[in-house]
mmCIF file of C-alpha atoms in Angstrom:
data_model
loop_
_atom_site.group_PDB
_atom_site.id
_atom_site.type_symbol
_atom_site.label_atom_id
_atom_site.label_comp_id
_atom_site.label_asym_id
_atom_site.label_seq_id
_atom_site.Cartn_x
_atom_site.Cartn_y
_atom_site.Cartn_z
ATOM 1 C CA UNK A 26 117.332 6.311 -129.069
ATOM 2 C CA UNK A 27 118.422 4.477 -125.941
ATOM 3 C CA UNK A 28 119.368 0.850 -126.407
ATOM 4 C CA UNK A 29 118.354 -1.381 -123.929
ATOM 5 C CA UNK A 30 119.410 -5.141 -123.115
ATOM 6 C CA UNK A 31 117.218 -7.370 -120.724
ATOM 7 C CA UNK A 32 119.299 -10.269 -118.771
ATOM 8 C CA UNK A 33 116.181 -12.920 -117.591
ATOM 9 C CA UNK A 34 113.051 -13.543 -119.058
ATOM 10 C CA UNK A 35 110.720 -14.016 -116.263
ATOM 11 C CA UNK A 36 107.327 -12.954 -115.675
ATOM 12 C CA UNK A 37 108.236 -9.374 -114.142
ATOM 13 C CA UNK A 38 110.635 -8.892 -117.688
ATOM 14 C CA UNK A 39 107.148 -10.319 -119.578
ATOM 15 C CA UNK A 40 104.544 -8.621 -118.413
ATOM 16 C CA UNK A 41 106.010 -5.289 -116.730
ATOM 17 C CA UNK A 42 109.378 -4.064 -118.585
ATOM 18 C CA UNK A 43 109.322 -5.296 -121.734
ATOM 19 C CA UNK A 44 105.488 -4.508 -122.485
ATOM 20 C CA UNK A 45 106.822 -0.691 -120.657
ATOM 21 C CA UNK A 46 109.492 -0.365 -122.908
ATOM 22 C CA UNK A 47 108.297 -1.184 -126.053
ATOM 23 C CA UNK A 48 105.636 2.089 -124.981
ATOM 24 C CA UNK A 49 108.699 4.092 -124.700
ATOM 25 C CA UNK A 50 109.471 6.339 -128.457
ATOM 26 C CA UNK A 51 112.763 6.467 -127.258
ATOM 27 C CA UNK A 52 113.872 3.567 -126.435
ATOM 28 C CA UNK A 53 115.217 0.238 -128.296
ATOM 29 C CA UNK A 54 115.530 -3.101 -126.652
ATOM 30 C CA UNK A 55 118.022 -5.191 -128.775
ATOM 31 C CA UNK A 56 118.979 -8.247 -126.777
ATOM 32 C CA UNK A 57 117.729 -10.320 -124.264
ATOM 33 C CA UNK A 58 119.216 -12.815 -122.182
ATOM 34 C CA UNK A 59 118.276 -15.656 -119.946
ATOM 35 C CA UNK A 60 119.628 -19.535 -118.737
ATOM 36 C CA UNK A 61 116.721 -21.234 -119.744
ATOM 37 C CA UNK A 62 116.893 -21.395 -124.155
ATOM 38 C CA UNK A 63 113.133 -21.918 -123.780
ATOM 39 C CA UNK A 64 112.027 -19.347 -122.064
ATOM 40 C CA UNK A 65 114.283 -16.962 -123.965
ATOM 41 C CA UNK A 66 113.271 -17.948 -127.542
ATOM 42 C CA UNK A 67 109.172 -17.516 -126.456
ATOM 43 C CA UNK A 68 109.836 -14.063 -125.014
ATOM 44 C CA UNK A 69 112.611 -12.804 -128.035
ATOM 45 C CA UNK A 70 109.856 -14.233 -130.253
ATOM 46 C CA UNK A 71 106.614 -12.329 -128.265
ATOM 47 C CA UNK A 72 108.360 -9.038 -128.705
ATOM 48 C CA UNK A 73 110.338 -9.207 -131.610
ATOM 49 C CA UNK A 74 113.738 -9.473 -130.122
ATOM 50 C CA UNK A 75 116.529 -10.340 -132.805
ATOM 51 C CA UNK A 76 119.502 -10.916 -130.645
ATOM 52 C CA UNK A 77 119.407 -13.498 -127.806
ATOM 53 C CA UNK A 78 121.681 -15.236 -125.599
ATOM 54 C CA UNK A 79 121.883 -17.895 -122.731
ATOM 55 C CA UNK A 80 124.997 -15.963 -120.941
ATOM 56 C CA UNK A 81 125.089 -12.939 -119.700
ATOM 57 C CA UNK A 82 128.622 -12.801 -120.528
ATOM 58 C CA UNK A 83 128.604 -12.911 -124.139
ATOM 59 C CA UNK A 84 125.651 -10.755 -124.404
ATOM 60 C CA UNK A 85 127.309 -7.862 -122.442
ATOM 61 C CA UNK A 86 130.105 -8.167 -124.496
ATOM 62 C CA UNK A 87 128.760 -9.257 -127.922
ATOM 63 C CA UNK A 88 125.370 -6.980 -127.784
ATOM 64 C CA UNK A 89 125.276 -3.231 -128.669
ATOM 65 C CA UNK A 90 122.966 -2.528 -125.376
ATOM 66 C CA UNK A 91 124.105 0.831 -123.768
ATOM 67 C CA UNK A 92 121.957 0.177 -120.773
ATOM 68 C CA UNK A 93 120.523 -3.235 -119.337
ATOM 69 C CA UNK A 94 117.787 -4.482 -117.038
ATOM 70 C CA UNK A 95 118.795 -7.230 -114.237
ATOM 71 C CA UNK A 96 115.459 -9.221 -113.908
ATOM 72 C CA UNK A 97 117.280 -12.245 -112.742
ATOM 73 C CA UNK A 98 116.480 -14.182 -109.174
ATOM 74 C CA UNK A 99 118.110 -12.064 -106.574
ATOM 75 C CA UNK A 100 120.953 -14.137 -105.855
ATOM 76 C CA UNK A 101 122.479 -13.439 -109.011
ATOM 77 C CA UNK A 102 121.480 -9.242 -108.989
ATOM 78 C CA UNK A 103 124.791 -8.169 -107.678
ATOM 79 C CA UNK A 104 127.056 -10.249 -109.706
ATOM 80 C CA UNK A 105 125.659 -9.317 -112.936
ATOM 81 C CA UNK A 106 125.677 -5.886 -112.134
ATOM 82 C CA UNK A 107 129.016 -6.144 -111.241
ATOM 83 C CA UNK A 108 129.785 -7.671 -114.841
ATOM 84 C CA UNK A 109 127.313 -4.711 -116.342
ATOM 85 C CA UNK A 110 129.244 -1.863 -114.790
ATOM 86 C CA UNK A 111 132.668 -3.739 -116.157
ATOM 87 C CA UNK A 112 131.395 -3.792 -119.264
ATOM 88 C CA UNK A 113 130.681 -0.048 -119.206
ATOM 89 C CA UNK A 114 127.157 -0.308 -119.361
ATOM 90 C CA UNK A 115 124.028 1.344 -117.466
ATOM 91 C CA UNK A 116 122.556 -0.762 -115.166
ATOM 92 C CA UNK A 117 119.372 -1.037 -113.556
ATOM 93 C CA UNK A 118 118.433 -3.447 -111.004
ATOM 94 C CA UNK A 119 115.164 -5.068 -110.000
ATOM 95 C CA UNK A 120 114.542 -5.042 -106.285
ATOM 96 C CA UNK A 121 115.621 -6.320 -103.614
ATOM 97 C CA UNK A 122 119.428 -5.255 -104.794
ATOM 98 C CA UNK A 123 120.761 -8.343 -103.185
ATOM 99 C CA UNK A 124 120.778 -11.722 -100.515
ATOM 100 C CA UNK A 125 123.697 -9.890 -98.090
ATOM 101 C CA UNK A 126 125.119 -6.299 -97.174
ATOM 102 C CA UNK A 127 128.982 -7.366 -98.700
ATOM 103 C CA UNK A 128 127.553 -7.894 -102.294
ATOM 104 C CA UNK A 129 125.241 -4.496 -102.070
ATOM 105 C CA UNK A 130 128.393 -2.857 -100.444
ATOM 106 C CA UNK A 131 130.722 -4.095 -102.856
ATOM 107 C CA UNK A 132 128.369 -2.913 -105.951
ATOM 108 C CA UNK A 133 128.111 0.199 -104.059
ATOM 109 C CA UNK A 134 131.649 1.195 -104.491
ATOM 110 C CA UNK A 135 132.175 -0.404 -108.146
ATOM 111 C CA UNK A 136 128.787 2.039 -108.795
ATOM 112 C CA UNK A 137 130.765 4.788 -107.323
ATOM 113 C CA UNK A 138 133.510 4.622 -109.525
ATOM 114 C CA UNK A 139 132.062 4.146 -112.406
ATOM 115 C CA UNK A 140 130.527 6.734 -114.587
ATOM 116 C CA UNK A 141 127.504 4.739 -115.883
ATOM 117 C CA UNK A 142 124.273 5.273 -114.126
ATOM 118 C CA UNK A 143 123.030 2.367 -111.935
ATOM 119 C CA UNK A 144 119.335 2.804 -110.652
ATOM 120 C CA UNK A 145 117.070 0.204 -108.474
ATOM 121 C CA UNK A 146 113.966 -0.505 -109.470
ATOM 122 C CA UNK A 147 111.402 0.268 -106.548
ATOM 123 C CA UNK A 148 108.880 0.721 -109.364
ATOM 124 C CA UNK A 149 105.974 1.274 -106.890
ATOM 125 C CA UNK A 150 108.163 4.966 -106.379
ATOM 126 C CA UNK A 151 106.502 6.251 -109.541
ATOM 127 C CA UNK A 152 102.853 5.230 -108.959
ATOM 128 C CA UNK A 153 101.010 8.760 -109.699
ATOM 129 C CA UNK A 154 98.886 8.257 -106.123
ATOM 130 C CA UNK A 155 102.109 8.109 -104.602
ATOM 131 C CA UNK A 156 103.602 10.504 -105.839
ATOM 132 C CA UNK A 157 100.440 12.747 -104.903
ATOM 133 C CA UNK A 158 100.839 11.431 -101.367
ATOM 134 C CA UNK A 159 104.482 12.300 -100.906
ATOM 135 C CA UNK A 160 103.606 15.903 -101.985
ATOM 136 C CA UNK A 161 100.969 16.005 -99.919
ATOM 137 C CA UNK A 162 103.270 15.024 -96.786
ATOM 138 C CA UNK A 163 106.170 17.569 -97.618
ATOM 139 C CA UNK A 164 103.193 20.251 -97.523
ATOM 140 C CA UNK A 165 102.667 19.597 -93.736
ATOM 141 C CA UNK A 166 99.070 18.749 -94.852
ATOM 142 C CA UNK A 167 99.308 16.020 -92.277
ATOM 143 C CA UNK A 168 100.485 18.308 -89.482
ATOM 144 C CA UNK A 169 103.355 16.160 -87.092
ATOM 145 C CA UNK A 170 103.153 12.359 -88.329
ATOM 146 C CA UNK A 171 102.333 9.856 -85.722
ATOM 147 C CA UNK A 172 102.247 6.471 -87.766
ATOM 148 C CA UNK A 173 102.944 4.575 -91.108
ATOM 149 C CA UNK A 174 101.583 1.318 -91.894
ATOM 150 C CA UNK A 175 101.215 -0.797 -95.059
ATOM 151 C CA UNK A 176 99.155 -3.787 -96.007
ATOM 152 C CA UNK A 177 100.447 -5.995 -98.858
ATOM 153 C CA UNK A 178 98.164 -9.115 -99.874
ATOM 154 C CA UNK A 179 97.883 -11.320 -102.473
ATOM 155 C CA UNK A 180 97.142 -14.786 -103.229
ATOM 156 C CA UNK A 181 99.608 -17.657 -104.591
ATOM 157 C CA UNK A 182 99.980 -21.213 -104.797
ATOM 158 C CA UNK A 183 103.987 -22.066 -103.941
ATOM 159 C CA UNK A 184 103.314 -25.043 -106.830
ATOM 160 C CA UNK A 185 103.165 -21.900 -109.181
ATOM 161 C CA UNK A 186 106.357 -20.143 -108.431
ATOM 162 C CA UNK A 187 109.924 -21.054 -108.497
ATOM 163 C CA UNK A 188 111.645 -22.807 -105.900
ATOM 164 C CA UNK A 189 114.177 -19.853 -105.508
ATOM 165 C CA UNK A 190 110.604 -17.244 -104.536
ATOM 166 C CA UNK A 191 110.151 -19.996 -101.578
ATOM 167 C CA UNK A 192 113.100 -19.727 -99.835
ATOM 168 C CA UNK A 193 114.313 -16.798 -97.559
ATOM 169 C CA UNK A 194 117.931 -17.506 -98.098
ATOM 170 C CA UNK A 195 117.636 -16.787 -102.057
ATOM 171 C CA UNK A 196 115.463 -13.712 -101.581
ATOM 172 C CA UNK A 197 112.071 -15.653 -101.774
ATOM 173 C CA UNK A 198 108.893 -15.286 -99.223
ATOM 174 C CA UNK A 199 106.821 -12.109 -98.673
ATOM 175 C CA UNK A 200 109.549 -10.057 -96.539
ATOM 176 C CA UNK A 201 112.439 -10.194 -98.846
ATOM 177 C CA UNK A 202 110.736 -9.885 -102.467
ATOM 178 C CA UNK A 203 107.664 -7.555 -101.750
ATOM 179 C CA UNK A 204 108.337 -6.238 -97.793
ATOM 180 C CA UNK A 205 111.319 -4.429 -99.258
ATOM 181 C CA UNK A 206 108.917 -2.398 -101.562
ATOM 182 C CA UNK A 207 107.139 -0.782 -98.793
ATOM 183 C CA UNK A 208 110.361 -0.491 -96.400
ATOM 184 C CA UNK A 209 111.719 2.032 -99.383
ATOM 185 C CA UNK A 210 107.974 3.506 -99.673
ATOM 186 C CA UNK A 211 108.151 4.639 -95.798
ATOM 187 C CA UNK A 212 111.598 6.268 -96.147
ATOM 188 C CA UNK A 213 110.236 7.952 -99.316
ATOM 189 C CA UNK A 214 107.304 9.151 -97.959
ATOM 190 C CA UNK A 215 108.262 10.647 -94.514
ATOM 191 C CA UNK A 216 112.027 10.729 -94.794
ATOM 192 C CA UNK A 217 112.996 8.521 -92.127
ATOM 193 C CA UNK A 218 114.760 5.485 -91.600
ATOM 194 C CA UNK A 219 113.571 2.906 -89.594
ATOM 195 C CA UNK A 220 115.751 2.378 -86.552
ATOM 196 C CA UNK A 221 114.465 -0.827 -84.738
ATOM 197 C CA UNK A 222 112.207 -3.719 -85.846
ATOM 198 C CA UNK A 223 110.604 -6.575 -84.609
ATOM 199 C CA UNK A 224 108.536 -9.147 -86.991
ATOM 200 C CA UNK A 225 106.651 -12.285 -86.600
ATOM 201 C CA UNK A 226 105.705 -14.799 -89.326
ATOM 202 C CA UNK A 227 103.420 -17.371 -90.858
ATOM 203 C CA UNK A 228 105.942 -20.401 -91.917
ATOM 204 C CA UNK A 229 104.658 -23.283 -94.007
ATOM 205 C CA UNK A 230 106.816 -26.478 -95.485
ATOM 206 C CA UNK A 231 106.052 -24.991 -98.970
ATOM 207 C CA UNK A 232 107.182 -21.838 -98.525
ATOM 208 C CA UNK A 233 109.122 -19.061 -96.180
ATOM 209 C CA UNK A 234 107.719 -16.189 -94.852
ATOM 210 C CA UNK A 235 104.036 -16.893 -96.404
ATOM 211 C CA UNK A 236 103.026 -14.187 -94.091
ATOM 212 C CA UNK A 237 104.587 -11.188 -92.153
ATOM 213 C CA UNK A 238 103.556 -9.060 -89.219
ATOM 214 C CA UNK A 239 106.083 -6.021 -88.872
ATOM 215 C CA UNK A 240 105.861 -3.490 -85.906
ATOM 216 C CA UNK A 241 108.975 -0.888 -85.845
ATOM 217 C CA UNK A 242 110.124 2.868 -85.177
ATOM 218 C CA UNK A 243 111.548 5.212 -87.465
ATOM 219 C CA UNK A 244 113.437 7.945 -86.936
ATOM 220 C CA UNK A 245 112.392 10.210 -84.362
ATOM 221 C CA UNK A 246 110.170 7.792 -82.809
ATOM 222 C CA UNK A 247 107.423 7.300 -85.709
ATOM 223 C CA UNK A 248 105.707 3.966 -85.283
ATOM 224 C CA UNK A 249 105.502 2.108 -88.251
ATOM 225 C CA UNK A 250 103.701 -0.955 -89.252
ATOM 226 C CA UNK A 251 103.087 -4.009 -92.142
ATOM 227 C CA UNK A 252 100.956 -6.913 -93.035
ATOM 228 C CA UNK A 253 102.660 -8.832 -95.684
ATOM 229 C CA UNK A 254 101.129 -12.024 -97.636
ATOM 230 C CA UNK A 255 101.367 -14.344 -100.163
ATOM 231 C CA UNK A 256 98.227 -16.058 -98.741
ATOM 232 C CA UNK A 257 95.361 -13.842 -99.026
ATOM 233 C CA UNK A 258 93.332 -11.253 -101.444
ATOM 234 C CA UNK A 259 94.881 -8.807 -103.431
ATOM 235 C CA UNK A 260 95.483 -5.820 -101.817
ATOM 236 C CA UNK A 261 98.862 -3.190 -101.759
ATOM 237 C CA UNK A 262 97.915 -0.155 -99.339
ATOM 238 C CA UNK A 263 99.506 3.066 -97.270
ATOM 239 C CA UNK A 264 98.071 4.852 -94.380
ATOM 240 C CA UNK A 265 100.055 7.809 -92.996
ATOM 241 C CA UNK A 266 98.320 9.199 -89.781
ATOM 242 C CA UNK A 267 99.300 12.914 -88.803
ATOM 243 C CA UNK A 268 97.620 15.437 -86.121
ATOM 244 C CA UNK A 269 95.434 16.799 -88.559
ATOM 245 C CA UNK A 270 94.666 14.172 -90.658
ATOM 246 C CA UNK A 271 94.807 10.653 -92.105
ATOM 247 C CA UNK A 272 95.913 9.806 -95.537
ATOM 248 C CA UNK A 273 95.433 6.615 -97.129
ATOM 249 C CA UNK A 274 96.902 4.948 -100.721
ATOM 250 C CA UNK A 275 95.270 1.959 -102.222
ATOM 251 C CA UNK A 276 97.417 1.369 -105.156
ATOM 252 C CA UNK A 277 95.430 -0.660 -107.314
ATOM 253 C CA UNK A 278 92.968 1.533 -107.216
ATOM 254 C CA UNK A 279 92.835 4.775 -109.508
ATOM 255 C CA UNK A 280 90.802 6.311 -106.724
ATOM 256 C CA UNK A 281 92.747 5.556 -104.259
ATOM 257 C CA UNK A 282 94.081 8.349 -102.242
ATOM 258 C CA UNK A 283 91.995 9.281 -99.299
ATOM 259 C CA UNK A 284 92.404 12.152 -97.088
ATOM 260 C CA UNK A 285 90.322 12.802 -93.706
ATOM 261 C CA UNK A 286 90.993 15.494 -91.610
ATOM 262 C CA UNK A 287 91.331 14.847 -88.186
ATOM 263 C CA UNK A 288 87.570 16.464 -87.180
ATOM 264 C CA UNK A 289 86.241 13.603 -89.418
ATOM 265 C CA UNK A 290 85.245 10.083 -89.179
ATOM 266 C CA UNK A 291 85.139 7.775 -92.060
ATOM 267 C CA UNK A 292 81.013 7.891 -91.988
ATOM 268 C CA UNK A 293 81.313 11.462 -92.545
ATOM 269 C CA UNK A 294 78.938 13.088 -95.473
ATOM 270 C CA UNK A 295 81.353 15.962 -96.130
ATOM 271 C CA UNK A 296 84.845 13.883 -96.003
ATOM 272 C CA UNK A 297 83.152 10.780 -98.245
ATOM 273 C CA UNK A 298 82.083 14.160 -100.581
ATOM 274 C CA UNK A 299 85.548 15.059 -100.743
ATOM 275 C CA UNK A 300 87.084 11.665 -101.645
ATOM 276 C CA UNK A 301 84.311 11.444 -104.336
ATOM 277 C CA UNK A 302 85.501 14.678 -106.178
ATOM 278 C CA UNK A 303 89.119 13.512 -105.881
ATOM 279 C CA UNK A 304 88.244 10.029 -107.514
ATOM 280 C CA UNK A 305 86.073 12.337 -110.010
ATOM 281 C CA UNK A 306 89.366 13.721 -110.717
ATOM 282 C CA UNK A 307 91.367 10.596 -110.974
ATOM 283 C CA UNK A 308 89.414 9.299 -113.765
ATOM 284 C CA UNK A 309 90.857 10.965 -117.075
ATOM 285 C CA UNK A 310 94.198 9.165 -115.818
ATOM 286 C CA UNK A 311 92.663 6.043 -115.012
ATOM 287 C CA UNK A 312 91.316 5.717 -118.689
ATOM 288 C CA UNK A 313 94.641 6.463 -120.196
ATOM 289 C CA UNK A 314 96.257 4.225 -118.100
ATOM 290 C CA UNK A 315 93.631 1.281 -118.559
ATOM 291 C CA UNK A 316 95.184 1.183 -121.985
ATOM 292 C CA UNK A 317 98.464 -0.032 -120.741
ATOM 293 C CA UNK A 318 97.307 -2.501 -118.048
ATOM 294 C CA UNK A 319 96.061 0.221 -115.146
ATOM 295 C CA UNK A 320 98.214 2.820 -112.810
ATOM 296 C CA UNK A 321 100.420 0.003 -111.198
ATOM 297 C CA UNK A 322 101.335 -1.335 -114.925
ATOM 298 C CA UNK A 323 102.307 2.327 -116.107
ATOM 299 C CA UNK A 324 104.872 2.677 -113.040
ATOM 300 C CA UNK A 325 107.000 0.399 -114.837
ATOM 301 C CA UNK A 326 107.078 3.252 -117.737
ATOM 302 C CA UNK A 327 107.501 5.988 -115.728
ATOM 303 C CA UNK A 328 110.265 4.604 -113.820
ATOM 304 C CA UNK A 329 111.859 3.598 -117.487
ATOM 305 C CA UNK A 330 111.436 6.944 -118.777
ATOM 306 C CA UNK A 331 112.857 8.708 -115.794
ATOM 307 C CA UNK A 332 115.921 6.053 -115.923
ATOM 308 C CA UNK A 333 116.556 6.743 -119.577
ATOM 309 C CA UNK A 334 116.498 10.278 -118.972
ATOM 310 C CA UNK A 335 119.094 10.142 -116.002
ATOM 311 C CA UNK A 336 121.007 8.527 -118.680
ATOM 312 C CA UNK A 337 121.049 11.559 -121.781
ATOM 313 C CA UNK A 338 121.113 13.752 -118.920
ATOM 314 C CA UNK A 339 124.180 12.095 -117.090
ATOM 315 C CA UNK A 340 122.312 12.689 -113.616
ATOM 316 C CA UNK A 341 122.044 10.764 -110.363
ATOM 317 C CA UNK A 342 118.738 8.080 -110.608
ATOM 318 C CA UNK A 343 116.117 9.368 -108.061
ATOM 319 C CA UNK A 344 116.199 5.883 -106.338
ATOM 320 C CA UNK A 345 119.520 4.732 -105.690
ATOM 321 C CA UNK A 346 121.672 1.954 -104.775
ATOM 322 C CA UNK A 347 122.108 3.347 -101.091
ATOM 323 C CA UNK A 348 118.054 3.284 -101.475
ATOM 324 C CA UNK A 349 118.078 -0.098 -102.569
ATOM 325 C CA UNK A 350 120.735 -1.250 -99.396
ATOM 326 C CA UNK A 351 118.793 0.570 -96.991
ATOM 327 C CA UNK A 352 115.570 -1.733 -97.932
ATOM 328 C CA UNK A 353 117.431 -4.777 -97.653
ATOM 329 C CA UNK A 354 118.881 -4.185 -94.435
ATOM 330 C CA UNK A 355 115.598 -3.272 -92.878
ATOM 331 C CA UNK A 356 114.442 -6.994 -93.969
ATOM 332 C CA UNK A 357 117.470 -8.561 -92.567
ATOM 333 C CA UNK A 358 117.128 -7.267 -89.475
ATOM 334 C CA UNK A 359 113.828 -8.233 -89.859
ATOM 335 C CA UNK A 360 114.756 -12.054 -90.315
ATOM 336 C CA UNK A 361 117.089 -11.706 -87.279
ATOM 337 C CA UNK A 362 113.983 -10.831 -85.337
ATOM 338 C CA UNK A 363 111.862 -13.839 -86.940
ATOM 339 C CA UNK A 364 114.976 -16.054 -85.849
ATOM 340 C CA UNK A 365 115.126 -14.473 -82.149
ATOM 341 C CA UNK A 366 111.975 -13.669 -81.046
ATOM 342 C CA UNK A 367 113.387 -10.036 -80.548
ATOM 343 C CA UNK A 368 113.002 -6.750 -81.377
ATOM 344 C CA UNK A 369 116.386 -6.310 -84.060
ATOM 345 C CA UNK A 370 118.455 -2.385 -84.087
ATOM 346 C CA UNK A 371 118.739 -2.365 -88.135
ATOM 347 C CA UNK A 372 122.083 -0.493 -87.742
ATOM 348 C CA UNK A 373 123.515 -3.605 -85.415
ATOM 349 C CA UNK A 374 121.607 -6.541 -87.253
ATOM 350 C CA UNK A 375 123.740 -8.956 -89.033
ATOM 351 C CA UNK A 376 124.824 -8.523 -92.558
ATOM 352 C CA UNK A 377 123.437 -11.695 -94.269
ATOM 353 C CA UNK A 378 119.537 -13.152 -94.097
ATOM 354 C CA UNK A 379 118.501 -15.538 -90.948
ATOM 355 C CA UNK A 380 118.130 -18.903 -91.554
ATOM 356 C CA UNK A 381 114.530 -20.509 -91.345
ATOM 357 C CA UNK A 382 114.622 -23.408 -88.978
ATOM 358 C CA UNK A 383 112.766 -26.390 -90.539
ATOM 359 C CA UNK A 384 112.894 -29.405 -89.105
ATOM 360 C CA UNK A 385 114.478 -32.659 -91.264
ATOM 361 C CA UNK A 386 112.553 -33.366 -94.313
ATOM 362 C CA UNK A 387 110.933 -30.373 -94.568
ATOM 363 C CA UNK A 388 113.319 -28.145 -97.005
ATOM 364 C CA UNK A 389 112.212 -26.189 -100.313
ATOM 365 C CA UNK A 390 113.698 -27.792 -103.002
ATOM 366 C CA UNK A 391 117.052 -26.024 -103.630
ATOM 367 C CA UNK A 392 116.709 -25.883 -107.372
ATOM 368 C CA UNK A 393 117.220 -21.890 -108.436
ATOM 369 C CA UNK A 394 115.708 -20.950 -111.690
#
């Protein structure tokens, strides 16, 4: 049995960890943690949680946890992993790993040193379509890949999220918080890194980076695209285009991985026959899953059980912290461009966000939890 602290009690600790965790035979969750006494008794009290503290301090060293979950705001991810690794426990870190490239490089070596295991949590990694995707690419089944793109889409009011999710500068808006999931989903997929970068955006007074528009190139010259937004319907997609075929990922849907060969045309009977077998196919999964709140819910397990199992087996996490610095450069270099006008070389970009440039009177409340 694995025993498991979680420092803040947020929505993504409510509704994705904890409710993955308590799934998990193996594991315990003894403490929690979080700033606001409120929102830390309701959650201890939802899932049965004895021990419970409003500093992170004395519950790393006052709690028996041999591993904990950082579901804080971003600004504090790095310090409290930090603190985590001191205190000679495993750490893993929601995404994105932190604001600048000093903190992430400084939690890089301490992670280094240390001989507890320190994962990031790219959940999105363990979603079984994608993971049927990346297989598919490593077969060759897509012949030489000419282009990546993503589409990421949902819809929410700034009056229901935290101040802190607004602004760029303490990892809010769609490029920091959800654009980082797909940057790490290209390099996983195809292997590359993406080289250069250039990004517009959709700015309002409520909120920073309400929409995105990437275009970039990845290693050896493979396009890559995104549509990011916090504005719009709900929709979290992949397309990887190859010379003899097209495969596409819709991950909140069980049935969604597409592939069309190259001969075909989406109107086609015998490639729409195809898909139809391989949703067939999905199906026994899909009811399963629906037990536990769908595919995109049960990625939260999977990435749990394959963390707690890097930890009996004292082996390397699949997704790293060098994973979860490579993501947040991409989207720095990605504000740089926003701020510029300019296409942005990741590997030159500067080391800390952009600013957004708002006139006077027009600033997000700076308020942080």
């Amino acid at each position: 049995m694995v025993r498991v602290g979680v420092i803040g009690c947020g929505l993504v600790a409510e509704r994705r960890h904890l409710p993955a965790l308590k799934r998990l035979q193996d594991v315990k969750v003894v403490a929690v943690a979080d700033t606001d006494e409120e929102r830390l008794l309701a959650v201890a009290d939802r899932f049965s949680i004895e021990c419970r503290f409003t500093d992170h301090r004395t519950f790393l060293a006052e709690s028996d946890a041999e591993a904990v979950a950082i579901l804080t705001p971003t600004q504090f991810h790095a310090k409290i992993a930090l603190d985590a690794l001191e205190a000679g426990k495993h750490v893993l870190i929601e995404k994105p790993l932190g604001l600048n490239m000093e903190e992430c490089e400084e939690l890089a070596v301490k992670g280094s040193e240390s001989r507890k295991r320190v994962m990031v949590g790219f959940n999105m990694r363990w979603h079984s379509l994608v993971d049927e995707a990346r297989a598919i690419v490593q077969q060759g089944t897509l012949g030489e890949l000419r282009a990546i793109r993503s589409v990421f889409s949902q819809r929410r009011s700034p009056e229901d999220e935290p101040p802190w999710k607004r602004r760029r500068e303490l990892g809010g808006g769609v490029l920091v918080n959800e654009g980082v999931h797909h940057f790490d989903l290209w390099h996983y997929l195809t292997g590359r890194q993406i080289e250069q970068i250039h990004a517009v955006s959709k700015t309002t007074d409520k909120h920073h980076d309400e929409t995105v528009v990437i275009a970039s190139t990845m290693t050896d010259g493979l396009p890559a695209s995104g549509v990011f937004s916090l504005a719009s319907g709900g929709q979290n997609e992949l397309e990887v285009y190859g010379t003899c075929g097209r495969l596409r990922v819709s991950l909140y849907r069980f049935d969604g991985l597409e592939f069309s060969p190259s001969t075909a045309y989406p109107g086609d009977v015998a490639s729409r026959l195809s898909n139809l077998i391989s949703a067939i196919k999905h199906v026994p999964h899909a009811i399963r899953a629906s037990h536990h709140g769908g595919s995109f819910s049960a990625t939260f397990q999977a990435e749990w059980q394959h963390f707690v199992e890097c930890i009996r087996d004292n082996r390397e996490p699949a997704c790293t912290l060098r994973d979860g610095q490579r993501a947040l450069q991409v989207a720095i270099a990605a504000s740089h461009s926003l701020l510029s006008g300019q296409s942005v070389c990741v590997s030159e970009a500067p080391r800390h966000l952009a600013p957004v440039p708002f006139g006077p009177g027009q600033d997000i409340p700076l308020e942080t939890m």
